GROMACS .gro file of C-alpha atoms in nm:
model
  447
    1MET     CA    1  13.836  11.120   9.999
    2GLY     CA    2  13.942  11.097  10.364
    3LEU     CA    3  13.793  11.441  10.435
    4ILE     CA    4  13.462  11.338  10.275
    5LYS     CA    5  13.451  11.022  10.486
    6MET     CA    6  13.521  11.216  10.805
    7THR     CA    7  13.256  11.476  10.720
    8LYS     CA    8  13.010  11.199  10.637
    9TRP     CA    9  13.032  11.057  10.988
   10ARG     CA   10  13.031  11.403  11.144
   11THR     CA   11  12.708  11.469  10.954
   12LEU     CA   12  12.554  11.149  11.090
   13VAL     CA   13  12.654  11.238  11.448
   14LEU     CA   14  12.531  11.597  11.415
   15ALA     CA   15  12.197  11.494  11.263
   16THR     CA   16  12.147  11.218  11.520
   17VAL     CA   17  12.224  11.441  11.820
   18GLY     CA   18  12.004  11.716  11.679
   19PHE     CA   19  11.710  11.483  11.622
   20ASN     CA   20  11.755  11.306  11.957
   21PHE     CA   21  11.726  11.636  12.137
   22SER     CA   22  11.436  11.743  11.915
   23PHE     CA   23  11.251  11.427  12.015
   24LEU     CA   24  11.328  11.496  12.381
   25ILE     CA   25  11.187  11.848  12.368
   26TRP     CA   26  10.894  11.730  12.154
   27PHE     CA   27  10.777  11.489  12.424
   28SER     CA   28  10.910  11.674  12.727
   29PHE     CA   29  10.549  11.729  12.839
   30ALA     CA   30  10.466  11.356  12.860
   31PRO     CA   31  10.626  11.270  13.199
   32PHE     CA   32  10.463  11.574  13.360
   33THR     CA   33  10.100  11.530  13.254
   34GLY     CA   34  10.003  11.462  13.616
   35PRO     CA   35  10.124  11.790  13.772
   36MET     CA   36  10.021  11.988  13.462
   37ALA     CA   37   9.670  11.840  13.476
   38GLU     CA   38   9.647  11.926  13.845
   39GLU     CA   39   9.762  12.283  13.794
   40PHE     CA   40   9.543  12.358  13.491
   41GLY     CA   41   9.249  12.137  13.598
   42LEU     CA   42   9.262  11.898  13.301
   43SER     CA   43   9.049  11.584  13.264
   44LEU     CA   44   9.181  11.252  13.129
   45ALA     CA   45   9.021  11.326  12.791
   46GLU     CA   46   9.188  11.668  12.784
   47ILE     CA   47   9.524  11.505  12.854
   48GLY     CA   48   9.457  11.284  12.552
   49ILE     CA   49   9.390  11.596  12.342
   50LEU     CA   50   9.716  11.751  12.466
   51ALA     CA   51   9.902  11.435  12.363
   52SER     CA   52   9.731  11.444  12.023
   53ALA     CA   53   9.799  11.816  11.982
   54ALA     CA   54  10.171  11.747  11.996
   55ILE     CA   55  10.132  11.606  11.645
   56TRP     CA   56   9.885  11.847  11.485
   57LEU     CA   57  10.135  12.066  11.299
   58ALA     CA   58  10.375  11.785  11.213
   59PRO     CA   59  10.220  11.665  10.882
   60PHE     CA   60  10.233  12.002  10.706
   61GLY     CA   61  10.556  12.100  10.884
   62ARG     CA   62  10.740  11.786  10.774
   63ILE     CA   63  10.623  11.816  10.415
   64LEU     CA   64  10.733  12.180  10.404
   65THR     CA   65  11.072  12.130  10.571
   66GLY     CA   66  11.151  11.831  10.350
   67TRP     CA   67  11.106  12.054  10.046
   68LEU     CA   68  11.300  12.339  10.210
   69SER     CA   69  11.587  12.103  10.299
   70ASP     CA   70  11.620  11.997   9.936
   71LYS     CA   71  11.614  12.362   9.826
   72PHE     CA   72  11.827  12.538  10.091
   73GLY     CA   73  12.022  12.258  10.257
   74ALA     CA   74  11.965  12.083  10.589
   75PRO     CA   75  12.197  12.284  10.820
   76ALA     CA   76  12.016  12.616  10.771
   77VAL     CA   77  11.668  12.466  10.804
   78PHE     CA   78  11.760  12.253  11.110
   79ALA     CA   79  11.912  12.558  11.284
   80ILE     CA   80  11.603  12.773  11.227
   81VAL     CA   81  11.366  12.508  11.362
   82LEU     CA   82  11.571  12.440  11.675
   83THR     CA   83  11.599  12.811  11.749
   84TYR     CA   84  11.229  12.900  11.736
   85VAL     CA   85  11.134  12.578  11.916
   86GLY     CA   86  11.375  12.669  12.195
   87VAL     CA   87  11.232  13.021  12.227
   88PHE     CA   88  10.874  12.896  12.260
   89SER     CA   89  10.975  12.622  12.504
   90ILE     CA   90  11.130  12.890  12.726
   91ALA     CA   91  10.811  13.097  12.699
   92SER     CA   92  10.590  12.800  12.792
   93ALA     CA   93  10.778  12.765  13.120
   94PHE     CA   94  10.621  13.091  13.239
   95ALA     CA   95  10.266  13.045  13.104
   96GLN     CA   96   9.984  13.099  13.355
   97SER     CA   97   9.692  13.064  13.115
   98TYR     CA   98   9.625  12.715  12.977
   99THR     CA   99   9.526  12.864  12.641
  100ILE     CA  100   9.860  13.041  12.608
  101PHE     CA  101  10.042  12.732  12.733
  102PHE     CA  102   9.860  12.510  12.481
  103ILE     CA  103   9.950  12.735  12.188
  104GLU     CA  104  10.315  12.760  12.294
  105ARG     CA  105  10.349  12.384  12.334
  106LEU     CA  106  10.180  12.336  11.996
  107ILE     CA  107  10.464  12.535  11.841
  108VAL     CA  108  10.728  12.353  12.048
  109ALA     CA  109  10.587  12.024  11.917
  110THR     CA  110  10.702  12.116  11.567
  111ALA     CA  111  11.046  12.001  11.686
  112GLY     CA  112  10.940  11.667  11.540
  113ILE     CA  113  10.968  11.803  11.186
  114THR     CA  114  11.348  11.788  11.220
  115PHE     CA  115  11.319  11.419  11.140
  116VAL     CA  116  11.285  11.481  10.766
  117ILE     CA  117  11.562  11.741  10.774
  118GLY     CA  118  11.800  11.485  10.922
  119ILE     CA  119  11.685  11.212  10.683
  120GLN     CA  120  11.762  11.442  10.390
  121HIS     CA  121  12.097  11.545  10.538
  122VAL     CA  122  12.214  11.186  10.592
  123ALA     CA  123  12.094  11.083  10.245
  124GLU     CA  124  12.309  11.359  10.091
  125TRP     CA  125  12.622  11.194  10.233
  126PHE     CA  126  12.572  10.814  10.232
  127GLU     CA  127  12.569  10.566   9.943
  128GLU     CA  128  12.260  10.356   9.864
  129GLU     CA  129  12.405  10.026   9.991
  130ASN     CA  130  12.451  10.177  10.339
  131LEU     CA  131  12.153  10.411  10.349
  132GLY     CA  132  11.927  10.181  10.548
  133THR     CA  133  12.184  10.136  10.822
  134ALA     CA  134  12.280  10.505  10.834
  135GLU     CA  135  11.920  10.627  10.837
  136GLY     CA  136  11.837  10.362  11.096
  137ILE     CA  137  12.114  10.485  11.326
  138PHE     CA  138  12.001  10.846  11.281
  139ALA     CA  139  11.632  10.782  11.338
  140GLY     CA  140  11.677  10.508  11.598
  141ILE     CA  141  11.903  10.694  11.836
  142GLY     CA  142  11.710  11.011  11.760
  143ASN     CA  143  11.375  10.858  11.846
  144ALA     CA  144  11.518  10.732  12.173
  145GLY     CA  145  11.511  11.094  12.287
  146ALA     CA  146  11.150  11.035  12.385
  147GLY     CA  147  11.239  10.742  12.609
  148LEU     CA  148  11.590  10.801  12.740
  149GLY     CA  149  11.545  11.177  12.737
  150ALA     CA  150  11.187  11.280  12.797
  151TYR     CA  151  11.061  10.982  12.997
  152PHE     CA  152  11.375  10.859  13.173
  153THR     CA  153  11.601  11.163  13.222
  154LEU     CA  154  11.373  11.464  13.267
  155PRO     CA  155  11.167  11.326  13.561
  156ARG     CA  156  11.489  11.239  13.743
  157ILE     CA  157  11.654  11.577  13.691
  158PHE     CA  158  11.335  11.776  13.741
  159GLY     CA  159  11.162  11.560  13.999
  160GLU     CA  160  10.881  11.652  14.233
  161GLY     CA  161  10.986  11.940  14.459
  162TYR     CA  162  11.257  12.060  14.218
  163VAL     CA  163  11.398  12.400  14.320
  164ASP     CA  164  11.667  12.624  14.169
  165PRO     CA  165  11.742  12.999  14.176
  166ILE     CA  166  11.505  13.067  13.884
  167PHE     CA  167  11.230  12.821  13.970
  168GLY     CA  168  11.211  12.845  14.347
  169SER     CA  169  10.958  12.682  14.576
  170ALA     CA  170  10.754  13.003  14.581
  171PHE     CA  171  10.758  13.054  14.203
  172LEU     CA  172  10.415  13.197  14.139
  173ALA     CA  173  10.283  12.949  14.398
  174THR     CA  174  10.280  12.671  14.139
  175SER     CA  175  10.464  12.347  14.069
  176SER     CA  176  10.807  12.430  13.930
  177ASN     CA  177  10.956  12.101  13.807
  178TRP     CA  178  10.790  12.085  13.465
  179ARG     CA  179  10.840  12.458  13.415
  180ALA     CA  180  11.212  12.422  13.480
  181ALA     CA  181  11.229  12.127  13.238
  182PHE     CA  182  11.069  12.334  12.960
  183PHE     CA  183  11.294  12.633  13.030
  184TYR     CA  184  11.629  12.454  13.029
  185THR     CA  185  11.550  12.229  12.732
  186GLY     CA  186  11.454  12.545  12.543
  187VAL     CA  187  11.790  12.706  12.619
  188LEU     CA  188  11.974  12.394  12.501
  189ALA     CA  189  11.769  12.387  12.178
  190VAL     CA  190  11.883  12.739  12.086
  191LEU     CA  191  12.248  12.650  12.155
  192LEU     CA  192  12.224  12.327  11.953
  193GLY     CA  193  12.070  12.512  11.660
  194THR     CA  194  12.372  12.740  11.651
  195VAL     CA  195  12.612  12.444  11.658
  196TYR     CA  196  12.425  12.271  11.374
  197TYR     CA  197  12.446  12.578  11.152
  198VAL     CA  198  12.818  12.632  11.217
  199PHE     CA  199  12.936  12.271  11.174
  200GLY     CA  200  12.688  12.127  10.923
  201ASP     CA  201  12.766  12.076  10.551
  202ALA     CA  202  12.469  12.038  10.316
  203ALA     CA  203  12.602  11.764  10.082
  204LYS     CA  204  12.909  11.557  10.002
  205SER     CA  205  12.974  11.746   9.677
  206GLU     CA  206  12.850  12.047   9.488
  207ALA     CA  207  12.725  11.815   9.213
  208LYS     CA  208  12.511  11.624   9.461
  209ARG     CA  209  12.379  11.949   9.606
  210GLU     CA  210  12.284  12.078   9.261
  211ALA     CA  211  12.121  11.747   9.167
  212THR     CA  212  11.901  11.768   9.475
  213LYS     CA  213  11.808  12.132   9.412
  214ALA     CA  214  11.722  12.051   9.049
  215GLY     CA  215  11.441  11.820   9.161
  216VAL     CA  216  11.267  12.090   9.367
  217SER     CA  217  10.949  12.210   9.197
  218TRP     CA  218  10.575  12.201   9.259
  219ASP     CA  219  10.511  11.973   8.959
  220GLN     CA  220  10.783  11.732   9.066
  221TRP     CA  221  10.652  11.729   9.424
  222ARG     CA  222  10.297  11.648   9.309
  223PHE     CA  223  10.426  11.373   9.084
  224ILE     CA  224  10.633  11.212   9.359
  225ALA     CA  225  10.360  11.242   9.623
  226THR     CA  226  10.117  11.037   9.413
  227ARG     CA  227  10.346  10.749   9.314
  228TYR     CA  228  10.248  10.407   9.444
  229GLY     CA  229  10.573  10.376   9.635
  230ALA     CA  230  10.542  10.711   9.811
  231VAL     CA  231  10.176  10.653   9.897
  232VAL     CA  232  10.218  10.306  10.044
  233LEU     CA  233  10.529  10.399  10.241
  234SER     CA  234  10.341  10.703  10.374
  235VAL     CA  235  10.041  10.511  10.505
  236ALA     CA  236  10.266  10.232  10.636
  237TYR     CA  237  10.463  10.495  10.825
  238ALA     CA  238  10.138  10.640  10.960
  239MET     CA  239  10.058  10.305  11.123
  240THR     CA  240  10.408  10.259  11.267
  241PHE     CA  241  10.570  10.592  11.342
  242GLY     CA  242  10.228  10.746  11.404
  243LEU     CA  243  10.173  10.468  11.654
  244GLU     CA  244  10.510  10.537  11.813
  245LEU     CA  245  10.423  10.903  11.857
  246ALA     CA  246  10.088  10.814  12.008
  247MET     CA  247  10.237  10.563  12.251
  248ASN     CA  248  10.514  10.804  12.353
  249GLY     CA  249  10.258  11.063  12.454
  250TRP     CA  250  10.009  10.820  12.608
  251LEU     CA  251  10.182  10.530  12.784
  252GLY     CA  252  10.282  10.726  13.095
  253THR     CA  253   9.917  10.817  13.147
  254TYR     CA  254   9.804  10.463  13.060
  255TYR     CA  255  10.024  10.293  13.318
  256ARG     CA  256   9.923  10.550  13.578
  257GLU     CA  257   9.546  10.546  13.515
  258ALA     CA  258   9.482  10.187  13.404
  259PHE     CA  259   9.695  10.019  13.671
  260GLY     CA  260   9.694  10.279  13.950
  261GLN     CA  261  10.068  10.342  13.930
  262GLY     CA  262  10.078  10.677  14.107
  263ASP     CA  263  10.456  10.722  14.111
  264VAL     CA  264  10.533  10.952  13.815
  265VAL     CA  265  10.895  10.834  13.788
  266ILE     CA  266  10.801  10.463  13.784
  267ALA     CA  267  10.519  10.516  13.534
  268ALA     CA  268  10.755  10.716  13.313
  269THR     CA  269  11.019  10.443  13.339
  270PHE     CA  270  10.769  10.179  13.227
  271ALA     CA  271  10.669  10.403  12.934
  272ALA     CA  272  11.036  10.456  12.850
  273SER     CA  273  11.080  10.083  12.787
  274PHE     CA  274  10.860  10.119  12.479
  275SER     CA  275  11.038  10.434  12.361
  276VAL     CA  276  11.382  10.282  12.401
  277ALA     CA  277  11.281   9.974  12.202
  278ALA     CA  278  11.115  10.182  11.930
  279GLY     CA  279  11.421  10.405  11.904
  280LEU     CA  280  11.738  10.210  11.972
  281LEU     CA  281  11.631   9.900  11.776
  282ARG     CA  282  11.540  10.096  11.464
  283PRO     CA  283  11.889  10.061  11.307
  284ILE     CA  284  11.829   9.685  11.299
  285GLY     CA  285  11.530   9.741  11.071
  286GLY     CA  286  11.741   9.943  10.829
  287TYR     CA  287  12.038   9.705  10.851
  288VAL     CA  288  11.827   9.398  10.777
  289SER     CA  289  11.671   9.579  10.480
  290ASP     CA  290  12.020   9.654  10.343
  291ARG     CA  291  12.133   9.298  10.414
  292VAL     CA  292  11.844   9.116  10.246
  293ALA     CA  293  11.872   9.348   9.943
  294ARG     CA  294  12.248   9.288   9.904
  295ASN     CA  295  12.225   8.911   9.957
  296GLU     CA  296  11.891   8.871   9.773
  297THR     CA  297  11.747   8.685  10.071
  298SER     CA  298  11.385   8.582  10.013
  299LEU     CA  299  11.174   8.606  10.331
  300LEU     CA  300  10.828   8.606  10.169
  301PRO     CA  301  10.841   8.438   9.826
  302VAL     CA  302  10.497   8.576   9.737
  303PHE     CA  303  10.676   8.908   9.673
  304GLU     CA  304  10.935   8.747   9.447
  305GLY     CA  305  11.252   8.949   9.394
  306GLN     CA  306  11.131   9.238   9.615
  307TYR     CA  307  11.368   9.175   9.905
  308ARG     CA  308  11.331   9.507  10.088
  309ASN     CA  309  10.954   9.489  10.041
  310GLN     CA  310  10.941   9.141  10.192
  311TRP     CA  311  11.113   9.255  10.510
  312THR     CA  312  10.897   9.567  10.534
  313PHE     CA  313  10.573   9.369  10.498
  314ALA     CA  314  10.680   9.116  10.761
  315THR     CA  315  10.749   9.392  11.013
  316LEU     CA  316  10.416   9.564  10.943
  317GLY     CA  317  10.232   9.237  11.008
  318PHE     CA  318  10.411   9.202  11.340
  319VAL     CA  319  10.298   9.551  11.446
  320VAL     CA  320   9.932   9.464  11.379
  321LEU     CA  321   9.953   9.144  11.581
  322SER     CA  322  10.134   9.316  11.867
  323MET     CA  323   9.853   9.570  11.906
  324PHE     CA  324   9.602   9.294  11.975
  325GLY     CA  325   9.856   9.148  12.214
  326MET     CA  326   9.871   9.484  12.394
  327THR     CA  327   9.497   9.469  12.465
  328LEU     CA  328   9.516   9.109  12.588
  329ALA     CA  329   9.811   9.193  12.813
  330GLY     CA  330   9.628   9.488  12.964
  331LEU     CA  331   9.319   9.280  13.034
  332THR     CA  332   9.528   9.049  13.256
  333GLY     CA  333   9.547   9.335  13.505
  334ASN     CA  334   9.921   9.277  13.548
  335ILE     CA  335  10.120   9.592  13.476
  336TYR     CA  336  10.441   9.397  13.415
  337VAL     CA  337  10.276   9.187  13.142
  338ALA     CA  338  10.148   9.510  12.986
  339VAL     CA  339  10.495   9.667  12.997
  340CYS     CA  340  10.641   9.360  12.820
  341ALA     CA  341  10.367   9.379  12.556
  342GLY     CA  342  10.442   9.748  12.511
  343PHE     CA  343  10.808   9.664  12.460
  344LEU     CA  344  10.716   9.421  12.179
  345VAL     CA  345  10.505   9.690  12.012
  346GLY     CA  346  10.813   9.912  12.029
  347VAL     CA  347  11.023   9.640  11.865
  348GLY     CA  348  10.772   9.613  11.579
  349CYS     CA  349  10.768   9.990  11.532
  350ALA     CA  350  11.148  10.003  11.529
  351PHE     CA  351  11.196   9.730  11.271
  352SER     CA  352  10.920   9.856  11.039
  353GLU     CA  353  11.027  10.222  11.055
  354GLY     CA  354  11.387  10.129  10.982
  355ALA     CA  355  11.272   9.917  10.690
  356ILE     CA  356  11.050  10.191  10.548
  357PHE     CA  357  11.316  10.458  10.557
  358ALA     CA  358  11.573  10.227  10.405
  359GLN     CA  359  11.347  10.235  10.099
  360VAL     CA  360  11.268  10.608  10.085
  361PRO     CA  361  11.607  10.752   9.971
  362ALA     CA  362  11.687  10.437   9.773
  363MET     CA  363  11.367  10.479   9.570
  364PHE     CA  364  11.399  10.858   9.520
  365PRO     CA  365  11.773  10.938   9.555
  366ASP     CA  366  11.756  11.296   9.420
  367ASN     CA  367  11.439  11.390   9.610
  368SER     CA  368  11.514  11.240   9.950
  369GLY     CA  369  11.406  11.550  10.143
  370SER     CA  370  11.078  11.592   9.958
  371VAL     CA  371  10.990  11.222   9.982
  372ALA     CA  372  11.098  11.204  10.346
  373GLY     CA  373  10.874  11.504  10.409
  374ILE     CA  374  10.578  11.337  10.240
  375VAL     CA  375  10.626  11.002  10.413
  376GLY     CA  376  10.725  11.155  10.746
  377GLY     CA  377  10.447  11.414  10.735
  378ILE     CA  378  10.168  11.172  10.655
  379GLY     CA  379  10.324  10.928  10.898
  380THR     CA  380  10.252  11.160  11.189
  381VAL     CA  381   9.875  11.143  11.125
  382GLY     CA  382   9.857  10.826  11.330
  383GLY     CA  383  10.002  11.021  11.619
  384VAL     CA  384   9.708  11.262  11.599
  385VAL     CA  385   9.432  11.000  11.571
  386TYR     CA  386   9.551  10.711  11.786
  387PRO     CA  387   9.568  10.897  12.122
  388LEU     CA  388   9.202  10.989  12.076
  389ALA     CA  389   9.118  10.622  12.031
  390PHE     CA  390   9.325  10.523  12.335
  391SER     CA  391   9.147  10.774  12.563
  392ALA     CA  392   8.794  10.761  12.412
  393ALA     CA  393   8.533  10.797  12.685
  394TYR     CA  394   8.297  10.541  12.528
  395LEU     CA  395   8.542  10.250  12.567
  396PRO     CA  396   8.475  10.005  12.851
  397ASN     CA  397   8.836  10.038  12.970
  398LEU     CA  398   9.172  10.181  12.865
  399HIS     CA  399   9.293   9.849  12.721
  400VAL     CA  400   9.047   9.805  12.433
  401GLY     CA  401   9.174  10.104  12.234
  402TYR     CA  402   9.486   9.915  12.128
  403ALA     CA  403   9.283   9.641  11.957
  404ILE     CA  404   9.068   9.902  11.781
  405VAL     CA  405   9.380  10.071  11.647
  406GLY     CA  406   9.519   9.731  11.543
  407ALA     CA  407   9.202   9.655  11.345
  408SER     CA  408   9.226   9.994  11.170
  409MET     CA  409   9.572   9.895  11.043
  410ILE     CA  410   9.452   9.591  10.846
  411PRO     CA  411   9.341   9.789  10.535
  412ILE     CA  412   9.687   9.952  10.528
  413LEU     CA  413   9.844   9.607  10.536
  414ALA     CA  414   9.621   9.503  10.243
  415LEU     CA  415   9.721   9.809  10.036
  416THR     CA  416  10.087   9.737  10.108
  417ALA     CA  417  10.046   9.378   9.986
  418TRP     CA  418   9.894   9.506   9.661
  419VAL     CA  419  10.173   9.757   9.589
  420PHE     CA  420  10.444   9.506   9.684
  421GLN     CA  421  10.333   9.266   9.409
  422PRO     CA  422  10.640   9.226   9.183
  423LYS     CA  423  10.487   9.372   8.865
  424ILE     CA  424  10.355   9.678   9.049
  425ALA     CA  425  10.657   9.720   9.278
  426GLU     CA  426  10.897   9.736   8.982
  427ARG     CA  427  10.739  10.065   8.871
  428ALA     CA  428  10.622  10.193   9.210
  429ASN     CA  429  10.835  10.507   9.185
  430ASP     CA  430  10.708  10.590   8.833
  431ASP     CA  431  10.343  10.476   8.830
  432GLY     CA  432  10.079  10.620   9.058
  433TRP     CA  433   9.742  10.785   9.103
  434LEU     CA  434   9.591  11.118   8.987
  435VAL     CA  435   9.901  11.290   8.846
  436SER     CA  436  10.057  11.177   8.518
  437GLY     CA  437  10.392  11.268   8.370
  438GLU     CA  438  10.753  11.169   8.413
  439ARG     CA  439  10.987  11.192   8.706
  440VAL     CA  440  11.267  11.448   8.676
  441VAL     CA  441  11.600  11.269   8.688
  442ALA     CA  442  11.891  11.502   8.762
  443THR     CA  443  12.230  11.418   8.624
  444GLY     CA  444  12.566  11.485   8.776
  445ASP     CA  445  12.863  11.327   8.945
  446ASP     CA  446  12.774  11.234   9.302
  447ASP     CA  447  13.118  11.113   9.393
   0.00000   0.00000   0.00000
């Protein structure tokens, strides 16, 4: 029992470190959009496309790796992803053609699919009553890789004028700081992939591992993907985590272009305040979800008896309101007000994402990887669409895009309210759209 407990916490640390670094390498381009745009001759709209492109492969990749994690175990899948991501990050450091660079960074951006691998890995080791907190710690500290790592750390290590024996001042007569950042983060990714494979254990028992594998089939996946619970959590995650992805890739550019903040390090630091809030506060969202469920605390009586749902809905509403607040803050012309508003958006994202993923493994305990892949994959769609809205050329200014995105979230909030009605919510993991049948329930001793 003591060995299982020790391995459980080692699994959480390993998954969290792996995902934190994956998030860092995923958004390692964001602090360097200025020098990259100058070198490759990119317009503001093209920078927005680059930010959006970082998410293009994530939906399919997350769905696939969630299924693969259930089938083959998280350690093997996590190691493979980190290794090929590292190799392409190293290659992108030497790209001279923007087309080649774009393709290589597109592949590097699949580092974000490690989220569902880690979610599945943690769910294989923790009990339901602590899942929200454990998944919140994993995802929260992991997501902070974009802020503390990509935005805060990389520009300070690889600042303007960076020189080393590999990337010298005369390196192909180009800027070397962002190239060095991509090279060294790629090397670390390969090393971390090796560590994950050597020290990771797939599940807390062979019975649990077999129960998870038993639920892996195309028919079961289709059934799960169309349940009310999976659908509503997926679109809710699209408006929260998708928003987080979009803001991570965009805010550095926003603070620089909308407020004339030319210092890359300062602009990146302002952007990091959002990322840190969205990441480090996420465990609170999961913890509160666990707490209200255990204590049967009613926050929104209209969803009677659905305690996790009540907390999730409240956090989603806060995100919508904060997006309108982001536009109002930007229109003041004061960058510090805008940074504070961005921080509040990050808080809303953190709480709602923690709440959502407290529900995923609790609702589908023997299909946590597959469901995490579905929710996490669809959740990244917002990260593809929202940057395009933020940087749209037809907008009168760069502040209005936030309100437009906020308005687009209202139908999602309405769908969530419908599914969270007590009579519907009680069967949300069995009833759904399009596909009929029964969920496969694996049996076995999980202890």
